[in-house]
CSV table of C-alpha atoms in Angstrom, one decimal:
chain,number,residue,atom,x,y,z
A,6,MET,CA,8.3,-10.1,-15.8
A,7,GLN,CA,8.7,-11.8,-12.5
A,8,LEU,CA,5.9,-12.8,-10.7
A,9,VAL,CA,8.0,-13.8,-8.4
A,10,LYS,CA,11.9,-13.0,-6.3
A,11,LEU,CA,13.5,-14.3,-3.2
A,12,GLU,CA,16.9,-13.0,-1.9
A,13,ASN,CA,18.8,-14.5,0.5
A,14,ILE,CA,15.8,-16.2,1.8
A,15,VAL,CA,16.9,-17.3,5.3
A,16,LYS,CA,14.0,-18.7,8.2
A,17,ARG,CA,14.8,-20.3,11.7
A,18,TYR,CA,12.6,-22.0,13.7
A,19,PRO,CA,13.1,-22.3,17.6
A,20,MET,CA,14.2,-25.7,19.1
A,21,GLY,CA,14.7,-24.7,23.0
A,22,LYS,CA,17.5,-23.3,24.2
A,23,ALA,CA,18.6,-23.5,19.5
A,24,GLU,CA,17.4,-22.8,16.5
A,25,PHE,CA,16.4,-24.9,13.6
A,26,THR,CA,17.9,-23.3,9.6
A,27,ALA,CA,14.4,-24.7,7.1
A,28,LEU,CA,16.2,-22.2,4.5
A,29,HIS,CA,19.6,-20.6,3.8
A,30,ASN,CA,20.2,-18.0,1.3
A,31,ILE,CA,17.8,-18.8,-0.7
A,32,ASP,CA,17.5,-16.8,-4.3
A,33,LEU,CA,14.8,-18.0,-6.4
A,34,SER,CA,13.0,-15.9,-9.3
A,35,PHE,CA,9.7,-17.7,-11.5
A,36,GLU,CA,8.9,-15.7,-14.8
A,37,LYS,CA,4.9,-15.0,-15.5
A,38,GLY,CA,3.8,-18.3,-18.0
A,39,GLU,CA,6.6,-20.2,-16.4
A,40,PHE,CA,5.9,-23.5,-15.3
A,41,SER,CA,8.0,-25.0,-12.2
A,42,GLY,CA,8.0,-28.0,-10.0
A,43,VAL,CA,9.7,-27.3,-6.2
A,44,VAL,CA,11.5,-31.1,-5.2
A,45,GLY,CA,13.4,-32.2,-2.5
A,46,PRO,CA,13.6,-35.0,0.1
A,47,SER,CA,11.4,-34.8,3.2
A,48,GLY,CA,13.0,-32.0,5.3
A,49,SER,CA,14.0,-30.2,3.0
A,50,GLY,CA,12.2,-26.8,3.0
A,51,LYS,CA,9.8,-27.0,0.6
A,52,THR,CA,6.6,-26.3,2.3
A,53,THR,CA,8.7,-23.3,3.9
A,54,LEU,CA,9.6,-22.3,0.9
A,55,LEU,CA,6.4,-22.2,-1.2
A,56,ASN,CA,4.6,-20.8,2.4
A,57,ILE,CA,6.7,-17.5,2.1
A,58,VAL,CA,5.6,-17.3,-1.4
A,59,GLY,CA,2.2,-17.9,-0.6
A,60,SER,CA,2.4,-15.1,2.9
A,61,LEU,CA,1.8,-17.0,4.7
A,62,ASP,CA,4.7,-17.5,6.9
A,63,MET,CA,7.4,-14.7,6.2
A,64,PRO,CA,11.3,-15.3,6.4
A,65,SER,CA,13.8,-14.5,9.4
A,66,GLU,CA,16.3,-12.7,7.0
A,67,GLY,CA,16.0,-12.3,2.8
A,68,SER,CA,13.5,-10.3,0.7
A,69,ALA,CA,10.5,-11.9,-1.0
A,70,LEU,CA,8.8,-10.4,-3.8
A,71,VAL,CA,5.3,-11.5,-5.1
A,72,MET,CA,4.4,-9.9,-8.2
A,73,GLY,CA,6.7,-6.7,-7.3
A,74,LYS,CA,4.8,-6.7,-3.5
A,75,ASN,CA,7.0,-7.4,-0.4
A,76,ILE,CA,6.2,-10.1,0.8
A,77,GLU,CA,7.3,-8.9,5.0
A,78,ARG,CA,5.1,-5.6,4.3
A,79,LEU,CA,2.2,-6.5,4.2
A,80,SER,CA,-0.6,-6.4,6.8
A,81,HIS,CA,-3.0,-9.2,7.1
A,82,LYS,CA,-5.5,-7.9,5.1
A,83,GLN,CA,-3.2,-7.3,2.3
A,84,SER,CA,-2.4,-10.6,2.6
A,85,ALA,CA,-5.2,-12.2,2.3
A,86,VAL,CA,-6.4,-10.1,-0.8
A,87,LEU,CA,-2.9,-11.0,-2.7
A,88,ARG,CA,-4.1,-15.0,-2.1
A,89,SER,CA,-6.9,-14.6,-2.9
A,90,ARG,CA,-7.1,-12.9,-5.7
A,91,HIS,CA,-3.9,-14.4,-7.0
A,92,MET,CA,-3.3,-17.8,-5.9
A,93,GLY,CA,-4.0,-21.1,-5.7
A,94,PHE,CA,-3.1,-23.7,-3.4
A,95,ILE,CA,-3.5,-27.3,-4.3
A,96,PHE,CA,-3.6,-29.5,-0.9
A,97,GLN,CA,-2.6,-32.7,-0.3
A,98,THR,CA,-5.9,-33.6,0.9
A,99,CYS,CA,-9.3,-32.8,-0.1
A,100,ASN,CA,-9.9,-30.0,2.3
A,101,LEU,CA,-13.9,-30.2,1.1
A,102,LEU,CA,-16.5,-28.6,3.6
A,103,PRO,CA,-18.5,-31.8,3.6
A,104,VAL,CA,-21.6,-30.4,4.6
A,105,TYR,CA,-21.5,-28.6,0.9
A,106,THR,CA,-22.2,-30.1,-2.3
A,107,ALA,CA,-19.1,-30.3,-4.8
A,108,PHE,CA,-21.1,-27.4,-6.5
A,109,GLU,CA,-21.0,-25.2,-3.6
A,110,ASN,CA,-17.5,-26.5,-3.0
A,111,VAL,CA,-16.4,-24.9,-5.7
A,112,GLU,CA,-18.3,-22.0,-5.8
A,113,PHE,CA,-16.9,-21.1,-1.6
A,114,PRO,CA,-14.0,-19.1,-3.3
A,115,LEU,CA,-16.2,-17.0,-5.8
A,116,LEU,CA,-18.1,-15.8,-3.1
A,117,ILE,CA,-15.6,-14.6,-0.9
A,118,MET,CA,-14.7,-12.9,-3.9
A,119,LYS,CA,-18.1,-11.8,-4.9
A,120,THR,CA,-18.3,-12.2,-8.2
A,121,PRO,CA,-21.6,-11.6,-10.0
A,122,GLU,CA,-23.8,-14.6,-9.5
A,123,LYS,CA,-24.4,-15.9,-13.4
A,124,GLU,CA,-20.7,-15.4,-14.0
A,125,ARG,CA,-20.0,-17.5,-11.0
A,126,LYS,CA,-22.0,-20.4,-11.1
A,127,LYS,CA,-20.6,-20.2,-15.1
A,128,LYS,CA,-17.3,-21.0,-14.3
A,129,VAL,CA,-18.4,-23.3,-11.5
A,130,TRP,CA,-20.3,-25.4,-13.8
A,131,ASP,CA,-17.1,-24.8,-16.9
A,132,ALA,CA,-14.9,-25.8,-14.1
A,133,LEU,CA,-16.9,-29.1,-12.9
A,134,VAL,CA,-17.7,-30.6,-16.3
A,135,SER,CA,-14.4,-29.8,-17.5
A,136,SER,CA,-12.9,-32.1,-14.7
A,137,ARG,CA,-14.9,-35.5,-16.5
A,138,LYS,CA,-15.4,-35.7,-12.6
A,139,ALA,CA,-18.1,-35.3,-10.4
A,140,PHE,CA,-18.9,-35.9,-6.3
A,141,LEU,CA,-21.5,-37.8,-4.6
A,142,SER,CA,-23.9,-36.6,-2.4
A,143,THR,CA,-25.9,-38.9,-0.3
A,144,ARG,CA,-29.3,-38.2,1.2
A,145,THR,CA,-28.0,-39.0,4.5
A,146,ASN,CA,-25.5,-36.6,5.5
A,147,ALA,CA,-24.4,-34.9,2.5
A,148,LEU,CA,-21.0,-37.5,2.0
A,149,LEU,CA,-18.5,-37.1,-0.5
A,150,ALA,CA,-16.7,-39.2,-3.1
A,151,GLU,CA,-15.4,-39.3,-6.3
A,152,THR,CA,-17.9,-40.6,-9.2
A,153,ASN,CA,-16.1,-41.8,-13.1
A,154,TRP,CA,-18.3,-41.0,-15.6
A,155,ILE,CA,-21.5,-42.8,-16.6
A,156,HIS,CA,-21.1,-45.1,-19.6
A,157,ALA,CA,-24.3,-46.3,-22.1
A,158,LYS,CA,-24.9,-49.2,-20.2
A,159,GLY,CA,-24.7,-48.3,-16.6
A,160,GLY,CA,-22.3,-46.2,-14.3
A,161,THR,CA,-19.3,-46.7,-11.8
A,162,LEU,CA,-19.5,-44.4,-8.3
A,163,GLU,CA,-16.9,-45.0,-5.6
A,164,HIS,CA,-17.2,-44.9,-2.3
A,165,ASP,CA,-14.7,-44.6,0.8
A,166,GLU,CA,-14.5,-47.3,3.4
A,167,THR,CA,-16.5,-45.2,5.9
A,168,ASP,CA,-18.9,-44.8,3.5
A,169,ILE,CA,-19.2,-48.7,1.7
A,170,GLY,CA,-21.6,-49.8,4.5
A,171,LYS,CA,-24.3,-47.7,3.8
A,172,VAL,CA,-24.9,-49.2,-0.2
A,173,LYS,CA,-26.9,-52.2,-0.3
A,174,LEU,CA,-26.8,-54.4,-2.9
A,175,GLY,CA,-30.5,-53.1,-5.4
A,176,ARG,CA,-30.3,-49.4,-3.7
A,177,HIS,CA,-32.2,-47.3,-5.7
A,178,ALA,CA,-30.2,-44.3,-7.2
A,179,THR,CA,-30.8,-41.4,-9.1
A,180,VAL,CA,-28.7,-39.9,-11.7
A,181,GLY,CA,-28.5,-36.4,-13.2
A,182,LEU,CA,-26.7,-35.5,-15.8
A,183,ASP,CA,-24.6,-31.4,-15.6
A,184,ALA,CA,-24.9,-31.7,-19.3
A,185,TYR,CA,-29.4,-32.1,-19.1
A,186,PRO,CA,-29.9,-31.3,-15.4
A,187,ASP,CA,-33.6,-31.5,-16.1
A,188,VAL,CA,-32.9,-35.2,-16.9
A,189,LYS,CA,-33.3,-37.6,-14.1
A,190,VAL,CA,-32.4,-41.4,-14.9
A,191,GLU,CA,-33.8,-43.5,-12.2
A,192,ALA,CA,-31.0,-46.7,-11.7
A,193,ARG,CA,-29.9,-49.5,-8.7
A,194,VAL,CA,-27.1,-50.2,-7.8
A,195,ASN,CA,-26.0,-53.4,-9.6
A,196,HIS,CA,-22.5,-54.2,-8.1
A,197,ILE,CA,-20.0,-53.7,-5.2
A,198,ALA,CA,-16.6,-54.1,-5.7
A,199,TYR,CA,-15.0,-56.3,-3.3
A,200,GLU,CA,-11.4,-55.0,-4.1
A,201,SER,CA,-10.3,-51.6,-3.1
A,202,SER,CA,-7.9,-49.0,-4.5
A,203,ILE,CA,-6.0,-46.3,-3.1
A,204,VAL,CA,-7.0,-42.4,-4.7
A,205,ASN,CA,-5.2,-39.9,-2.8
A,206,ASN,CA,-4.0,-42.1,0.7
A,207,VAL,CA,-7.7,-43.4,0.6
A,208,THR,CA,-9.2,-46.7,0.4
A,209,ILE,CA,-11.9,-46.1,-2.8
A,210,TYR,CA,-14.4,-49.5,-3.6
A,211,ASN,CA,-16.1,-49.3,-7.0
A,212,VAL,CA,-20.3,-49.8,-6.8
A,213,ASP,CA,-22.1,-50.4,-10.1
A,214,LEU,CA,-24.7,-48.3,-10.7
A,215,VAL,CA,-27.1,-49.8,-13.5
A,216,PRO,CA,-29.9,-47.4,-15.0
A,217,GLU,CA,-33.8,-48.6,-15.5
A,218,LYS,CA,-33.9,-47.2,-19.1
A,219,VAL,CA,-30.8,-45.7,-21.1
A,220,PRO,CA,-31.9,-42.3,-22.4
A,221,GLN,CA,-30.0,-41.8,-25.9
A,222,ILE,CA,-28.6,-38.5,-24.6
A,223,PHE,CA,-25.8,-40.9,-22.5
A,224,ARG,CA,-22.2,-40.3,-23.4
A,225,SER,CA,-19.1,-41.8,-22.5
A,226,GLY,CA,-17.0,-39.6,-20.9
A,227,MET,CA,-20.1,-37.1,-19.1
A,228,SER,CA,-20.2,-36.3,-15.6
A,229,ALA,CA,-22.7,-36.8,-12.7
A,230,ASN,CA,-24.4,-36.1,-9.7
A,231,VAL,CA,-25.3,-39.0,-8.0
A,232,ASP,CA,-28.0,-39.6,-5.6
A,233,ILE,CA,-28.1,-42.9,-4.0
A,234,VAL,CA,-31.2,-43.1,-1.2
A,235,ASP,CA,-29.9,-44.9,2.4
A,236,THR,CA,-33.3,-44.8,4.0
A,237,VAL,CA,-36.7,-43.2,3.1
A,238,LYS,CA,-38.9,-42.1,5.6
A,239,GLU,CA,-43.0,-41.3,5.2
A,240,ASN,CA,-44.9,-38.2,7.3
A,241,VAL,CA,-42.1,-37.1,9.0
A,242,LEU,CA,-41.5,-34.0,11.2
A,243,LEU,CA,-38.9,-31.9,9.4
A,244,ALA,CA,-37.4,-29.1,10.6
A,245,PRO,CA,-33.8,-27.0,8.1
A,246,PHE,CA,-30.0,-27.6,8.8
A,247,GLN,CA,-30.0,-24.1,10.0
A,248,ALA,CA,-31.9,-24.7,13.0
A,249,ILE,CA,-31.0,-27.3,14.7
A,250,ARG,CA,-27.5,-26.4,17.0
A,251,ASN,CA,-25.7,-29.5,18.7
A,252,GLU,CA,-23.8,-28.5,22.4
A,253,GLY,CA,-22.4,-31.5,24.2
A,254,GLY,CA,-23.8,-34.1,22.8
A,255,LYS,CA,-27.6,-32.9,22.5
A,256,SER,CA,-29.9,-31.2,20.0
A,257,PHE,CA,-31.7,-27.9,20.3
A,258,VAL,CA,-33.7,-26.2,18.3
A,259,LEU,CA,-34.8,-22.4,19.4
A,260,VAL,CA,-38.6,-22.7,19.2
A,261,SER,CA,-40.6,-18.9,19.0
A,262,GLN,CA,-42.8,-17.9,22.3
A,263,GLY,CA,-44.5,-15.0,20.8
A,264,ALA,CA,-42.6,-11.3,19.5
A,265,ALA,CA,-42.7,-10.4,22.9
A,266,SER,CA,-41.1,-13.3,25.2
A,267,GLU,CA,-37.0,-14.7,24.4
A,268,PRO,CA,-37.4,-17.9,22.4
A,269,LEU,CA,-37.2,-21.5,24.3
A,270,LYS,CA,-34.3,-23.6,24.0
A,271,GLN,CA,-36.2,-27.0,23.0
A,272,GLU,CA,-34.2,-30.8,23.2
A,273,VAL,CA,-34.8,-32.6,20.5
A,274,LYS,CA,-34.0,-35.9,19.4
A,275,THR,CA,-32.9,-36.3,15.6
A,276,GLY,CA,-33.3,-39.2,12.9
A,277,ILE,CA,-32.5,-39.5,9.3
A,278,SER,CA,-31.9,-36.1,7.4
A,279,ASP,CA,-30.9,-35.4,3.6
A,280,ASP,CA,-29.0,-32.1,2.5
A,281,LYS,CA,-31.3,-30.0,4.0
A,282,ASN,CA,-34.4,-31.6,6.4
A,283,VAL,CA,-33.7,-32.9,9.3
A,284,GLU,CA,-35.6,-35.8,11.5
A,285,ILE,CA,-37.1,-34.7,14.4
A,286,ILE,CA,-37.9,-37.9,16.3
A,287,SER,CA,-38.9,-35.9,19.5
A,288,GLY,CA,-39.2,-33.0,21.5
A,289,LEU,CA,-41.4,-30.5,18.6
A,290,LYS,CA,-45.1,-30.6,17.7
A,291,VAL,CA,-46.4,-29.3,14.4
A,292,THR,CA,-47.5,-26.5,15.9
A,293,ASP,CA,-43.9,-25.3,16.9
A,294,LYS,CA,-43.3,-22.4,15.1
A,295,ILE,CA,-38.7,-22.2,15.4
A,296,LEU,CA,-36.1,-19.8,14.5
A,297,VAL,CA,-33.6,-20.4,11.9
A,298,SER,CA,-30.4,-18.8,11.3
A,299,ALA,CA,-30.2,-16.6,8.4
A,300,LYS,CA,-26.6,-17.1,7.9
A,301,GLU,CA,-25.0,-20.9,6.6
A,302,TYR,CA,-21.8,-20.5,7.0
A,303,THR,CA,-19.6,-17.6,9.0
A,304,LEU,CA,-15.6,-17.4,7.8
A,305,PRO,CA,-13.8,-18.5,11.6
A,306,GLN,CA,-12.5,-15.5,13.6
A,307,SER,CA,-10.4,-14.8,16.3
A,308,SER,CA,-9.1,-12.6,18.4
A,309,ASN,CA,-6.2,-12.0,17.3
A,310,SER,CA,-6.9,-12.0,14.0
A,311,SER,CA,-9.0,-9.4,11.4
A,312,GLY,CA,-9.9,-12.4,8.9
A,313,SER,CA,-9.3,-15.9,7.5
A,314,LEU,CA,-5.2,-16.7,5.5
A,315,PHE,CA,-8.0,-17.0,2.3
A,316,CYS,CA,-10.5,-13.9,3.1
A,317,PRO,CA,-9.9,-10.8,4.0
A,318,ALA,CA,-11.9,-9.6,7.4
A,319,GLU,CA,-14.5,-6.7,6.2
A,320,GLU,CA,-14.9,-3.3,8.1
A,321,ASP,CA,-18.3,-3.7,8.4
A,322,ALA,CA,-18.1,-7.4,9.2
A,323,LYS,CA,-20.1,-8.5,12.2
A,324,ALA,CA,-19.7,-11.8,14.2
């Protein structure tokens, strides 16, 4: 069965008064179960070709059939359905949502596909565990970094160069094994590597952790979530992340004035934060009631588009 069939594909781009031909009379097909690679020097048209196969771009001439559907005849919504249901895009960079945890980043496309919760969570855990990798979410601003597996005598984390300054020797950390989510192991930062390595064009420094006690359940190869405590404060006023609005470099919240009045837009000064709450240094009182948005994430919309590239817009969707 042919999943992809390209015939006489031509792609031209305007360059001033002239045209640049990126693809010229390409004939290509991929069968079901086939593993193929498109190889060529920079500028040879690899990305252009894959964009057409992925229905992200249209050919100037020729026919492109993907799973029996003619790419040129698909609407924006039909193309989005094709991509979200049948294609996987692996980019050169991570393209993670930085305010999301590893679990939420993996779960996000399944939410778009309306996968049932029980099935969705199982798929996410299976993917994270099978990858034998995990992500580090610090308590300051949910930064994402890759971690190595936990060993019986300790573990090694990887921090990119923008975050390494926040990691200090002796810092407290909490290790949670994916295989045993109810078990939390206390640990300390024992060593920060002087030598760096390059991973996906990012400068990485290894950080060693030593647990205070080594549970018998520790096994080499286990993936884990690690929280490294950057700053601890007590008796602080907290507000949910969703309540904070940023405009012009300043932070605001909406303070309720009662059902009969419009909410008051109040400027606040914020401090440290975790992945749920933000410290309010000034601008609010404990007795103030603030309004929180019910939506945590809204897909971007444009005036000339019915939805994003990877999510078909619904007829009853609201901005």
